[in-house]
Amino acid sequence: MTMTIDAPRSQAPAKKRTNWEKWGWIYMRASGVLLVVLVFGHLASNLLITEGGVHAINFGFVAGKLASPFWQIWDTLLLWLALIHGANGMRTIVNDYVSRPGLAKAFKVALFLSAALLILLGTFVIYTLDPCPAGADPSLVASFCKA
């Protein structure tokens, strides 16, 4: 009886690939829960807690809220999570219903570019909005603005 020992294989183990569909699925569930909290908090602060309800919302109200770092972070989270959540949902619809690979890729690129552009512009507005623009009507700006 002859015993032989096989030489060790020189092949490196296969690299594990990231399962993007799984992480997209997890993101949709986690962001959905966070979005419910963020949206209802946003609505409560703007419509229920504010004196005057929807009639009190004007430039001064929005600019006054966005002057607070708390509301800047809140609205940034809401913007980013909602746009990425929506774009990922649209990507899933494209995967399910668009059968031509070239057209599907074009739709996904358009989705990515539009979501990225809206995220960049929205974030820019949140952090650069001037609550007290020069020459504005004092009745329209935030209450803390000096005339």
Tab-separated table of C-alpha atoms in Angstrom, residues 34-96:
chain	number	residue	atom	x	y	z
A	34	LEU	CA	-35.590	56.079	10.214
A	35	LEU	CA	-37.577	57.925	7.559
A	36	VAL	CA	-40.847	57.279	9.409
A	37	VAL	CA	-39.364	58.908	12.528
A	38	LEU	CA	-37.811	61.790	10.570
A	39	VAL	CA	-40.910	62.508	8.474
A	40	PHE	CA	-43.354	62.426	11.372
A	41	GLY	CA	-40.975	64.545	13.477
A	42	HIS	CA	-40.737	67.014	10.604
A	43	LEU	CA	-44.507	67.151	10.165
A	44	ALA	CA	-45.140	67.448	13.910
A	45	SER	CA	-42.667	70.304	14.308
A	46	ASN	CA	-43.991	72.181	11.265
A	47	LEU	CA	-47.726	71.611	11.541
A	48	LEU	CA	-48.714	70.575	15.055
A	49	ILE	CA	-46.307	72.308	17.425
A	50	THR	CA	-46.010	75.548	15.449
A	51	GLU	CA	-48.600	78.159	16.265
A	52	GLY	CA	-50.674	78.800	13.166
A	53	GLY	CA	-50.102	75.383	11.558
A	54	VAL	CA	-49.539	75.355	7.834
A	55	HIS	CA	-50.318	79.081	7.540
A	56	ALA	CA	-47.250	79.932	9.635
A	57	ILE	CA	-44.842	78.295	7.164
A	58	ASN	CA	-43.038	80.907	5.085
A	59	PHE	CA	-39.458	81.843	4.255
A	60	GLY	CA	-38.858	83.238	7.737
A	61	PHE	CA	-40.090	80.049	9.392
A	62	VAL	CA	-37.965	77.772	7.215
A	63	ALA	CA	-34.880	80.024	7.406
A	64	GLY	CA	-35.271	80.284	11.176
A	65	LYS	CA	-35.397	76.501	11.504
A	66	LEU	CA	-32.420	76.021	9.210
A	67	ALA	CA	-30.381	78.457	11.313
A	68	SER	CA	-30.336	75.751	14.009
A	69	PRO	CA	-27.675	73.009	13.707
A	70	PHE	CA	-30.206	70.485	15.067
A	71	TRP	CA	-32.627	71.132	12.217
A	72	GLN	CA	-29.800	71.261	9.668
A	73	ILE	CA	-28.728	67.740	10.658
A	74	TRP	CA	-32.365	66.546	10.852
A	75	ASP	CA	-33.173	67.862	7.374
A	76	THR	CA	-29.887	66.583	5.941
A	77	LEU	CA	-30.651	63.081	7.226
A	78	LEU	CA	-34.175	63.331	5.851
A	79	LEU	CA	-32.914	64.516	2.458
A	80	TRP	CA	-30.143	61.935	2.094
A	81	LEU	CA	-32.106	58.956	3.380
A	82	ALA	CA	-35.208	59.791	1.321
A	83	LEU	CA	-33.330	60.354	-1.936
A	84	ILE	CA	-31.145	57.266	-1.600
A	85	HIS	CA	-34.155	55.195	-0.484
A	86	GLY	CA	-36.189	56.399	-3.461
A	87	ALA	CA	-33.364	55.930	-5.956
A	88	ASN	CA	-32.715	52.414	-4.655
A	89	GLY	CA	-36.418	51.614	-4.998
A	90	MET	CA	-36.414	52.921	-8.562
A	91	ARG	CA	-33.280	50.855	-9.281
A	92	THR	CA	-35.150	47.769	-8.097
A	93	ILE	CA	-38.058	48.601	-10.424
A	94	VAL	CA	-35.624	49.017	-13.334
A	95	ASN	CA	-34.070	45.626	-12.485
A	96	ASP	CA	-37.512	44.003	-12.418
